[in-house]
PDB file of C-alpha atoms in Angstrom:
ATOM      1  CA  MET Y   1       0.000   0.000   0.000  1.00 56.00           C
ATOM      2  CA  ARG Y   2       2.796   2.413   0.920  1.00 55.00           C
ATOM      3  CA  ARG Y   3       4.625   1.521  -2.289  1.00 55.00           C
ATOM      4  CA  ALA Y   4       1.515   2.364  -4.382  1.00 53.00           C
ATOM      5  CA  PHE Y   5       1.279   5.721  -2.620  1.00 46.00           C
ATOM      6  CA  ILE Y   6       4.934   6.498  -3.359  1.00 52.00           C
ATOM      7  CA  ILE Y   7       4.528   5.531  -7.023  1.00 56.00           C
ATOM      8  CA  ALA Y   8       1.413   7.710  -7.320  1.00 51.00           C
ATOM      9  CA  PHE Y   9       3.256  10.616  -5.663  1.00 47.00           C
ATOM     10  CA  VAL Y  10       6.250  10.310  -7.994  1.00 46.00           C
ATOM     11  CA  LEU Y  11       4.016  10.069 -11.072  1.00 49.00           C
ATOM     12  CA  SER Y  12       2.045  13.161 -10.066  1.00 49.00           C
ATOM     13  CA  GLY Y  13       5.326  15.023  -9.544  1.00 46.00           C
ATOM     14  CA  MET Y  14       6.465  13.953 -13.000  1.00 44.00           C
ATOM     15  CA  ALA Y  15       3.195  15.181 -14.487  1.00 41.00           C
ATOM     16  CA  LEU Y  16       3.646  18.584 -12.850  1.00 39.00           C
ATOM     17  CA  THR Y  17       7.219  18.768 -14.106  1.00 37.00           C
ATOM     18  CA  ALA Y  18       6.105  17.861 -17.631  1.00 42.00           C
ATOM     19  CA  CYS Y  19       3.602  20.717 -17.511  1.00 47.00           C
ATOM     20  CA  GLY Y  20       6.278  23.083 -16.301  1.00 50.00           C
ATOM     21  CA  GLY Y  21       4.522  23.387 -12.979  1.00 52.00           C
ATOM     22  CA  ARG Y  22       1.897  25.569 -14.650  1.00 57.00           C
ATOM     23  CA  ARG Y  23      -1.629  25.499 -13.429  1.00 58.00           C
ATOM     24  CA  PRO Y  24      -4.439  26.768 -15.599  1.00 55.00           C
ATOM     25  CA  PRO Y  25      -5.209  30.360 -14.588  1.00 58.00           C
ATOM     26  CA  ARG Y  26      -8.689  31.164 -13.332  1.00 66.00           C
ATOM     27  CA  GLN Y  27      -8.983  34.939 -12.813  1.00 71.00           C
ATOM     28  CA  PRO Y  28      -8.607  37.580 -15.563  1.00 65.00           C
ATOM     29  CA  GLY Y  29      -5.438  38.897 -13.890  1.00 82.00           C
ATOM     30  CA  ASP Y  30      -4.043  35.362 -13.765  1.00 89.00           C
ATOM     31  CA  GLN Y  31      -4.924  34.905 -17.434  1.00 91.00           C
ATOM     32  CA  LEU Y  32      -3.049  38.107 -18.273  1.00 92.00           C
ATOM     33  CA  ASP Y  33       0.015  37.076 -16.256  1.00 93.00           C
ATOM     34  CA  PHE Y  34      -0.023  33.595 -17.780  1.00 95.00           C
ATOM     35  CA  GLY Y  35      -0.365  35.087 -21.273  1.00 95.00           C
ATOM     36  CA  ILE Y  36       2.629  37.336 -20.642  1.00 96.00           C
ATOM     37  CA  ARG Y  37       4.690  34.322 -19.556  1.00 97.00           C
ATOM     38  CA  MET Y  38       3.634  32.428 -22.673  1.00 97.00           C
ATOM     39  CA  ALA Y  39       4.548  35.392 -24.880  1.00 97.00           C
ATOM     40  CA  ARG Y  40       7.984  35.601 -23.280  1.00 97.00           C
ATOM     41  CA  GLU Y  41       8.462  31.932 -24.153  1.00 97.00           C
ATOM     42  CA  GLY Y  42       7.404  32.610 -27.740  1.00 97.00           C
ATOM     43  CA  LEU Y  43       4.153  30.643 -27.408  1.00 97.00           C
ATOM     44  CA  TRP Y  44       2.081  33.255 -29.177  1.00 97.00           C
ATOM     45  CA  SER Y  45      -1.031  31.172 -29.844  1.00 97.00           C
ATOM     46  CA  GLU Y  46      -1.326  30.338 -26.162  1.00 97.00           C
ATOM     47  CA  ALA Y  47      -0.566  33.935 -25.208  1.00 97.00           C
ATOM     48  CA  TYR Y  48      -3.268  35.215 -27.575  1.00 97.00           C
ATOM     49  CA  PHE Y  49      -5.771  32.734 -26.156  1.00 96.00           C
ATOM     50  CA  ARG Y  50      -4.957  33.818 -22.584  1.00 94.00           C
ATOM     51  CA  PHE Y  51      -5.256  37.494 -23.454  1.00 94.00           C
ATOM     52  CA  GLN Y  52      -8.656  36.770 -24.993  1.00 94.00           C
ATOM     53  CA  GLN Y  53      -9.670  35.024 -21.767  1.00 93.00           C
ATOM     54  CA  ALA Y  54      -8.425  37.999 -19.763  1.00 92.00           C
ATOM     55  CA  ALA Y  55     -10.431  40.358 -21.959  1.00 90.00           C
ATOM     56  CA  GLY Y  56     -13.642  38.470 -21.256  1.00 85.00           C
ATOM     57  CA  ALA Y  57     -16.972  39.883 -22.319  1.00 54.00           C
ATOM     58  CA  GLY Y  58     -16.753  43.625 -22.737  1.00 55.00           C
ATOM     59  CA  GLU Y  59     -13.466  44.034 -20.844  1.00 68.00           C
ATOM     60  CA  ARG Y  60     -11.759  47.296 -21.749  1.00 84.00           C
ATOM     61  CA  ASP Y  61      -8.399  46.983 -20.023  1.00 92.00           C
ATOM     62  CA  PRO Y  62      -5.883  48.814 -22.264  1.00 94.00           C
ATOM     63  CA  ARG Y  63      -3.046  46.482 -21.186  1.00 94.00           C
ATOM     64  CA  VAL Y  64      -5.045  43.440 -22.269  1.00 95.00           C
ATOM     65  CA  LEU Y  65      -6.000  45.070 -25.575  1.00 96.00           C
ATOM     66  CA  ASN Y  66      -2.378  46.071 -26.207  1.00 96.00           C
ATOM     67  CA  ASN Y  67      -1.209  42.537 -25.439  1.00 96.00           C
ATOM     68  CA  LEU Y  68      -3.873  41.104 -27.749  1.00 96.00           C
ATOM     69  CA  ALA Y  69      -2.562  43.407 -30.479  1.00 97.00           C
ATOM     70  CA  VAL Y  70       1.057  42.382 -29.935  1.00 97.00           C
ATOM     71  CA  ALA Y  71       0.147  38.681 -29.933  1.00 97.00           C
ATOM     72  CA  ALA Y  72      -2.011  39.035 -33.062  1.00 97.00           C
ATOM     73  CA  GLU Y  73       0.864  40.841 -34.740  1.00 96.00           C
ATOM     74  CA  ALA Y  74       3.287  38.053 -33.781  1.00 96.00           C
ATOM     75  CA  LEU Y  75       0.870  35.501 -35.261  1.00 97.00           C
ATOM     76  CA  GLY Y  76       0.615  37.424 -38.535  1.00 95.00           C
ATOM     77  CA  ARG Y  77      -3.007  38.415 -37.886  1.00 96.00           C
ATOM     78  CA  PHE Y  78      -2.355  41.986 -38.910  1.00 95.00           C
ATOM     79  CA  ASP Y  79      -5.949  43.142 -39.393  1.00 94.00           C
ATOM     80  CA  GLU Y  80      -6.819  41.875 -35.902  1.00 95.00           C
ATOM     81  CA  ALA Y  81      -3.714  43.529 -34.462  1.00 96.00           C
ATOM     82  CA  LEU Y  82      -4.716  46.862 -35.982  1.00 96.00           C
ATOM     83  CA  GLU Y  83      -8.216  46.573 -34.520  1.00 96.00           C
ATOM     84  CA  HIS Y  84      -6.885  45.706 -31.028  1.00 96.00           C
ATOM     85  CA  TYR Y  85      -4.416  48.612 -31.120  1.00 96.00           C
ATOM     86  CA  ARG Y  86      -7.198  51.006 -32.132  1.00 96.00           C
ATOM     87  CA  ARG Y  87      -9.461  49.784 -29.339  1.00 95.00           C
ATOM     88  CA  ALA Y  88      -6.620  50.103 -26.827  1.00 96.00           C
ATOM     89  CA  LEU Y  89      -6.035  53.695 -27.927  1.00 97.00           C
ATOM     90  CA  GLU Y  90      -9.746  54.460 -27.640  1.00 96.00           C
ATOM     91  CA  VAL Y  91      -9.688  53.283 -24.036  1.00 95.00           C
ATOM     92  CA  ALA Y  92      -6.358  54.912 -23.149  1.00 96.00           C
ATOM     93  CA  PRO Y  93      -5.507  57.611 -25.710  1.00 96.00           C
ATOM     94  CA  GLY Y  94      -2.752  59.031 -23.514  1.00 96.00           C
ATOM     95  CA  ASN Y  95      -0.917  55.739 -22.964  1.00 97.00           C
ATOM     96  CA  ARG Y  96       2.566  56.288 -24.412  1.00 97.00           C
ATOM     97  CA  GLU Y  97       3.478  52.592 -24.638  1.00 97.00           C
ATOM     98  CA  ILE Y  98       0.336  51.723 -26.598  1.00 97.00           C
ATOM     99  CA  LYS Y  99       0.839  54.746 -28.862  1.00 97.00           C
ATOM    100  CA  GLU Y 100       4.456  53.716 -29.567  1.00 97.00           C
ATOM    101  CA  ASN Y 101       3.401  50.117 -30.295  1.00 95.00           C
ATOM    102  CA  TYR Y 102       0.613  51.358 -32.559  1.00 96.00           C
ATOM    103  CA  ASP Y 103       2.883  53.776 -34.458  1.00 96.00           C
ATOM    104  CA  ARG Y 104       5.551  51.082 -34.937  1.00 95.00           C
ATOM    105  CA  PHE Y 105       2.940  48.590 -36.112  1.00 95.00           C
ATOM    106  CA  VAL Y 106       1.243  51.007 -38.526  1.00 94.00           C
ATOM    107  CA  SER Y 107       4.606  51.874 -40.067  1.00 93.00           C
ATOM    108  CA  PHE Y 108       5.320  48.178 -40.600  1.00 91.00           C
ATOM    109  CA  TYR Y 109       1.775  47.364 -41.705  1.00 90.00           C
ATOM    110  CA  ASP Y 110       1.659  50.140 -44.325  1.00 88.00           C
ATOM    111  CA  SER Y 111       4.905  48.942 -45.912  1.00 84.00           C
ATOM    112  CA  PHE Y 112       3.712  45.321 -45.692  1.00 76.00           C
ATOM    113  CA  ARG Y 113       0.453  46.167 -47.470  1.00 75.00           C
ATOM    114  CA  ASP Y 114       2.328  48.137 -50.133  1.00 72.00           C
ATOM    115  CA  ARG Y 115       4.648  45.166 -50.812  1.00 72.00           C
ATOM    116  CA  THR Y 116       1.694  42.757 -50.843  1.00 69.00           C
ATOM    117  CA  GLU Y 117      -0.255  44.937 -53.276  1.00 69.00           C
ATOM    118  CA  ASP Y 118       2.820  45.317 -55.516  1.00 64.00           C
ATOM    119  CA  ALA Y 119       3.347  41.548 -55.525  1.00 67.00           C
ATOM    120  CA  GLU Y 120      -0.317  40.952 -56.382  1.00 70.00           C
ATOM    121  CA  GLU Y 121      -0.157  43.467 -59.247  1.00 69.00           C
ATOM    122  CA  THR Y 122       3.018  41.858 -60.610  1.00 70.00           C
ATOM    123  CA  ALA Y 123       1.475  38.400 -60.382  1.00 69.00           C
ATOM    124  CA  GLY Y 124      -1.643  39.647 -62.184  1.00 63.00           C
ATOM    125  CA  GLU Y 125       0.456  41.172 -64.971  1.00 65.00           C
ATOM    126  CA  GLU Y 126       2.439  37.945 -65.339  1.00 64.00           C
ATOM    127  CA  ARG Y 127      -0.783  35.948 -65.601  1.00 61.00           C
ATOM    128  CA  GLU Y 128      -2.089  38.314 -68.287  1.00 61.00           C
ATOM    129  CA  ASP Y 129       1.181  37.996 -70.228  1.00 60.00           C
ATOM    130  CA  SER Y 130       1.041  34.202 -70.066  1.00 60.00           C
ATOM    131  CA  VAL Y 131      -2.408  33.941 -71.678  1.00 57.00           C
ATOM    132  CA  GLU Y 132      -2.018  33.009 -75.320  1.00 59.00           C
ATOM    133  CA  SER Y 133      -4.296  34.247 -78.007  1.00 54.00           C
ATOM    134  CA  PRO Y 134      -5.383  31.888 -80.821  1.00 54.00           C
ATOM    135  CA  GLU Y 135      -2.980  33.720 -83.160  1.00 61.00           C
ATOM    136  CA  ASP Y 136      -0.058  33.017 -80.763  1.00 60.00           C
ATOM    137  CA  ARG Y 137      -0.771  29.292 -80.968  1.00 54.00           C
ATOM    138  CA  GLY Y 138      -0.805  29.260 -84.720  1.00 58.00           C
ATOM    139  CA  GLY Y 139      -4.562  29.092 -84.904  1.00 54.00           C
ATOM    140  CA  GLY Y 140      -7.003  31.771 -85.763  1.00 53.00           C
ATOM    141  CA  GLY Y 141      -6.850  31.262 -89.509  1.00 52.00           C
ATOM    142  CA  THR Y 142      -8.443  28.724 -91.787  1.00 52.00           C
ATOM    143  CA  SER Y 143      -6.349  26.293 -93.642  1.00 45.00           C
TER     144      SER Y 143
END
């Protein structure tokens, strides 16, 4: 009986170690803290999920909104990032950190959109050039 207890204790300790000793957060503040830890570890999907949990229904905490924006940006969800930054600035227009993050992001996002639009235009032109007319194929006339 004692041996079974020891084995169970060791296995539960191993399970906690495998999970990094992390317990699922319950409160919005815990969700935010956990999300920040996940972001620092580069686990952006988990961080984004935790920030969403911290935001809850109708939450307007500018730190949470800013963190949602940063995580969305890291995940390549640029339209979502822009929306989160804008909401954060609506809630806290005087917050310097959010303003700096927003300005940095908009600068990047504008150049990203310009490059994307240029690439799409170039691809469209190449597709148009590759379409052959009947005359190009030697057809178009009667023999």
